[in-house]
Coordinates of C-alpha atoms in Angstrom, one line a residue:
M21 CA -15.3 76.3 68.1
S22 CA -13.6 79.7 68.2
Q23 CA -12.9 81.6 71.4
Q24 CA -14.7 84.8 71.5
T25 CA -13.0 87.5 73.9
N26 CA -14.6 90.5 72.6
S27 CA -17.6 91.1 70.6
P28 CA -18.2 94.6 70.0
S29 CA -21.6 96.1 68.5
W30 CA -21.6 96.7 64.8
K31 CA -23.8 100.1 64.9
A32 CA -25.3 102.3 62.2
A33 CA -22.0 104.3 61.9
E34 CA -19.9 101.2 60.9
H35 CA -22.7 100.1 58.5
Q36 CA -22.7 103.5 56.8
A37 CA -19.0 103.7 56.6
A38 CA -18.9 100.1 55.0
E39 CA -21.7 101.1 52.6
R40 CA -19.6 104.1 51.5
L41 CA -16.4 102.3 51.1
I42 CA -17.8 99.3 49.1
T43 CA -19.3 101.8 46.7
I44 CA -15.7 103.3 46.3
A45 CA -14.1 99.8 46.1
F46 CA -16.5 99.0 43.4
E47 CA -16.0 102.0 41.3
E48 CA -12.3 101.4 41.6
D49 CA -12.4 97.7 40.6
F50 CA -15.1 97.7 37.9
G51 CA -15.0 101.1 36.3
Q52 CA -17.3 101.4 33.3
R53 CA -16.9 97.7 32.2
G54 CA -17.2 95.7 35.1
D55 CA -15.0 92.7 35.7
V56 CA -13.9 91.8 32.2
T57 CA -12.1 88.5 33.0
S58 CA -15.0 87.0 34.9
L59 CA -17.6 88.2 32.3
M60 CA -15.8 86.9 29.3
F61 CA -14.4 83.7 30.6
I62 CA -16.9 82.3 33.3
D63 CA -20.2 80.6 32.5
P64 CA -22.6 82.8 34.2
T65 CA -25.0 79.9 35.2
R66 CA -21.9 77.9 36.9
I67 CA -22.5 77.7 40.6
G68 CA -20.1 77.2 43.1
R69 CA -19.2 77.2 46.8
V70 CA -16.1 78.8 48.5
R71 CA -14.9 79.1 52.0
I72 CA -13.1 82.4 53.3
A73 CA -10.7 80.8 55.7
A74 CA -7.6 82.1 57.9
R75 CA -4.1 81.4 56.6
K76 CA -2.6 82.3 60.1
P77 CA -3.9 82.7 63.5
G78 CA -5.4 86.0 64.6
R79 CA -8.5 88.1 65.6
V80 CA -11.3 88.6 63.1
A81 CA -13.1 91.8 62.3
G82 CA -15.3 92.9 59.5
V83 CA -17.5 89.8 59.1
P84 CA -20.6 91.9 58.6
I85 CA -19.1 93.4 55.6
I86 CA -19.1 90.0 53.8
P87 CA -22.9 90.0 53.2
L88 CA -23.0 93.7 52.3
V89 CA -20.5 93.2 49.5
L90 CA -22.5 89.9 48.2
Q91 CA -25.7 91.8 48.2
K92 CA -24.3 94.6 46.1
I93 CA -22.8 92.0 43.8
D94 CA -25.8 89.9 43.4
P95 CA -28.6 89.4 45.8
A96 CA -28.9 85.6 44.7
L97 CA -25.5 85.0 46.5
N98 CA -25.8 83.0 49.8
C99 CA -23.6 83.5 52.7
T100 CA -23.2 81.4 55.9
L101 CA -21.0 83.1 58.5
E102 CA -19.2 80.9 60.9
V103 CA -17.6 83.3 63.4
A104 CA -18.4 86.7 64.9
D105 CA -16.4 89.6 65.1
G106 CA -14.0 89.4 67.9
D107 CA -13.4 85.8 67.6
E108 CA -10.0 84.3 68.0
L109 CA -8.9 82.3 64.6
H110 CA -6.6 79.3 64.3
S111 CA -4.7 78.7 61.0
G112 CA -7.3 77.1 58.6
Q113 CA -10.4 78.1 60.4
S114 CA -13.5 78.7 58.2
I115 CA -14.9 82.4 58.5
A116 CA -17.8 82.1 55.9
V117 CA -18.9 79.8 53.1
L118 CA -20.3 81.6 50.0
E119 CA -22.6 79.8 47.4
G120 CA -23.9 80.9 44.2
A121 CA -22.8 82.0 40.7
V122 CA -18.9 81.5 40.5
Q123 CA -18.8 84.6 38.0
K124 CA -20.2 86.8 40.9
I125 CA -18.3 85.2 43.5
L126 CA -15.1 85.9 41.9
M127 CA -16.0 89.7 41.4
A128 CA -16.6 89.9 45.1
E129 CA -13.6 88.3 46.1
R130 CA -11.0 91.2 46.4
T131 CA -13.2 93.6 47.8
I132 CA -14.1 91.2 50.9
L133 CA -10.5 90.2 51.4
N134 CA -9.4 93.9 51.2
F135 CA -11.6 94.8 54.1
M136 CA -11.3 91.5 56.0
T137 CA -7.4 91.4 56.0
H138 CA -7.0 94.9 56.9
L139 CA -9.7 95.1 59.8
S140 CA -8.7 91.5 61.0
G141 CA -4.9 92.7 61.1
V142 CA -6.1 95.8 63.2
A143 CA -7.9 93.7 65.6
T144 CA -4.9 91.0 65.8
L145 CA -2.4 93.8 66.6
T146 CA -4.6 95.2 69.2
S147 CA -5.1 91.9 70.9
S148 CA -1.4 91.6 71.1
Y149 CA -1.2 94.6 72.9
V150 CA -4.0 94.1 75.0
S151 CA -2.5 90.6 76.2
K152 CA 0.8 92.3 77.1
V153 CA -1.0 94.7 79.8
Y154 CA -3.1 92.0 81.1
G155 CA -3.2 92.2 84.9
T156 CA -2.7 95.9 85.1
N157 CA -5.2 98.7 85.0
A158 CA -4.1 100.1 81.8
Q159 CA -6.4 100.3 78.8
I160 CA -5.0 100.2 75.2
L161 CA -6.3 103.1 73.0
D162 CA -6.3 103.8 69.5
T163 CA -5.5 107.4 68.0
R164 CA -6.8 109.4 64.9
K165 CA -4.0 108.1 62.9
T166 CA -6.5 106.2 60.6
L167 CA -6.7 105.8 56.9
P168 CA -9.2 108.5 55.5
G169 CA -12.7 107.1 55.2
Y170 CA -11.9 104.0 57.3
R171 CA -12.0 105.6 61.0
F172 CA -15.3 104.0 61.9
L173 CA -14.3 100.6 60.9
E174 CA -10.6 100.6 62.0
K175 CA -11.8 102.0 65.5
Y176 CA -14.5 99.2 65.4
A177 CA -11.6 96.7 64.5
V178 CA -9.5 97.9 67.7
R179 CA -12.7 97.3 69.8
C180 CA -12.6 93.5 68.2
G181 CA -9.3 93.2 69.4
G182 CA -10.0 94.2 73.0
G183 CA -8.9 97.8 72.8
C184 CA -10.6 101.1 73.4
N185 CA -11.4 104.1 71.3
H186 CA -9.9 107.5 72.0
R187 CA -11.7 110.4 70.6
M188 CA -13.4 109.7 67.3
G189 CA -12.4 113.2 65.8
L190 CA -11.7 116.7 66.6
Y191 CA -15.5 117.2 67.4
D192 CA -15.9 114.9 70.5
A193 CA -12.9 115.9 72.8
V194 CA -10.6 118.7 73.5
M195 CA -6.9 117.9 73.3
L196 CA -4.6 120.6 74.1
K197 CA -1.2 119.7 72.8
D198 CA 2.1 121.7 72.8
N199 CA 1.2 123.8 69.8
H200 CA -2.4 124.7 71.2
L201 CA -0.9 125.9 74.4
A202 CA 1.7 128.0 72.6
S203 CA -0.8 129.6 70.4
M204 CA -3.7 129.8 73.0
T205 CA -5.5 133.2 73.4
H206 CA -4.9 135.4 76.4
K207 CA -7.5 133.8 78.6
A208 CA -6.2 131.5 81.4
P209 CA -6.5 127.7 80.7
A210 CA -8.8 127.0 83.8
E211 CA -11.0 129.8 82.4
L212 CA -11.2 128.3 78.9
I213 CA -11.6 124.6 80.2
S214 CA -14.5 126.0 82.5
S215 CA -16.2 127.3 79.2
V216 CA -15.7 124.1 77.4
R217 CA -17.6 122.4 80.1
E218 CA -20.3 124.7 80.1
K219 CA -20.9 124.6 76.4
Y220 CA -20.0 120.9 75.8
A221 CA -21.0 118.9 79.0
D222 CA -20.3 115.7 77.3
I223 CA -16.8 116.4 76.0
S224 CA -13.8 115.0 77.7
I225 CA -10.6 117.4 78.1
I226 CA -7.3 116.1 77.7
I227 CA -3.9 117.9 78.2
E228 CA -0.5 117.1 76.8
I229 CA 2.6 117.6 78.9
D230 CA 6.2 116.5 78.3
R231 CA 8.0 117.7 81.6
L232 CA 7.1 116.6 85.2
D233 CA 7.1 120.2 86.4
Q234 CA 4.0 120.8 84.3
M235 CA 2.1 118.4 86.4
P236 CA 0.9 120.6 89.3
A237 CA -0.4 123.3 87.2
V238 CA -2.1 121.1 84.7
L239 CA -3.8 119.2 87.5
S240 CA -5.2 122.5 89.0
W241 CA -7.0 123.0 85.6
K242 CA -8.9 119.7 86.5
P243 CA -8.8 118.3 83.0
D244 CA -10.4 114.7 82.5
V245 CA -6.9 113.1 81.3
I246 CA -3.4 114.4 81.2
L247 CA -1.3 112.7 78.3
L248 CA 2.3 112.1 79.1
D249 CA 4.2 112.6 76.0
N250 CA 7.3 110.6 75.5
M251 CA 8.1 110.2 79.0
S252 CA 10.4 107.7 80.7
N253 CA 9.2 104.9 82.9
E254 CA 10.5 106.5 86.0
E255 CA 8.9 109.9 85.1
M256 CA 5.6 108.3 84.6
K257 CA 5.6 106.5 88.0
E258 CA 6.5 109.9 89.4
A259 CA 3.5 111.4 87.6
V260 CA 1.2 108.8 89.0
Q261 CA 2.5 109.8 92.4
I262 CA 1.9 113.5 91.9
R263 CA -1.6 112.8 90.5
D264 CA -2.5 110.5 93.4
Q265 CA -1.5 113.4 95.9
Q266 CA -3.0 116.4 94.2
N267 CA -6.1 115.0 92.0
A268 CA -6.8 111.3 92.1
D269 CA -9.9 111.8 89.5
V270 CA -7.6 112.9 86.7
L271 CA -6.6 109.9 84.2
L272 CA -3.0 109.5 83.1
E273 CA -2.3 108.6 79.6
A274 CA 1.0 107.4 78.2
S275 CA 1.8 108.3 74.5
G276 CA 4.7 108.2 72.0
G277 CA 7.0 105.6 70.8
I278 CA 5.1 102.8 72.4
N279 CA 5.5 99.3 71.0
L280 CA 5.2 95.4 72.0
Q281 CA 8.4 95.4 73.5
T282 CA 7.8 98.5 76.0
V283 CA 4.1 98.5 76.6
A284 CA 3.9 95.9 79.6
A285 CA 6.6 97.9 81.4
I286 CA 4.6 101.1 80.7
A287 CA 1.4 99.7 82.1
K288 CA 3.2 98.7 85.1
T289 CA 4.1 102.2 85.9
G290 CA 0.3 102.8 87.0
V291 CA -0.8 104.9 84.1
D292 CA -4.6 104.4 83.2
R293 CA -4.4 104.6 79.5
I294 CA -1.9 103.9 76.9
S295 CA -2.6 105.1 73.4
V296 CA -0.8 103.5 70.3
G297 CA -1.0 104.9 66.8
E298 CA 0.5 101.7 65.3
L299 CA -2.8 100.0 65.8
T300 CA -4.3 101.7 62.8
H301 CA -1.5 103.1 60.9
S302 CA 0.9 100.1 60.7
A303 CA -1.1 97.0 61.5
P304 CA 0.2 94.0 59.1
A305 CA -2.8 92.4 57.2
L306 CA -3.9 89.1 58.7
D307 CA -3.6 86.4 55.8
L308 CA -6.9 85.2 54.8
G309 CA -8.0 83.6 51.6
F310 CA -10.8 82.0 49.4
D311 CA -10.7 78.2 49.5
W312 CA -13.1 76.6 46.7
I313 CA -14.9 73.8 47.9
E314 CA -16.6 73.1 44.5
R315 CA -17.1 74.7 41.2

């Protein structure tokens, strides 16, 4: 049995993103002729069974995509799912068993694996980060550093690995970074933040700083989160102390140059959130494959 540590909800947004990307994947793979190799060399009446299996341990993500791909290839293909998203995989573990026309299964193979290896890789890397901060109050968050078109799926995979999502896009949070602050209108930041809260009551406000002397002023603006950009651990500890004294309701987020070797020490500084771009932009694929049972 697999160990399930996190089972996020596959919602309409993920389903719709998967449908769009599957369509694009088929256009790329099949062109106007289809799978010429399978169509010319494989008897269309030949039936087979194949197991999608893990070649290495990891965390699985993207399981609902398997039946979506098969349905588009051939509704007659059968699929038995043997794990759920968020499950921990051991080497050799079966993820799903597919049965039907060998020709059609071969046509679906690469599309399924492209989705599953990438998303499971994101979930696996996220799980590694989450395990490093176990026992602290820090959450591991993703960023907007995602592949175009894959944002909903990659952020879903982060949740499968036990991580949390940062803002989905530019539309659902305010993040004032150094470039924004340097180019801002003549109005005072506190006044602008008040205007945002009046117009968009559900939007969180995040302000980035890179120096401790910026903390008192920014805390007085009452943002939801202060992002500590590329600060040392000692600076982050001091930032936590300043926050606790002046406005304990504001969350502190560490960001910039974080990796698996440094994340545990960062979590122990007392920050509430740690955002890691690597989760989505550099996650190695998890090795999965098709193992034929009979054909």
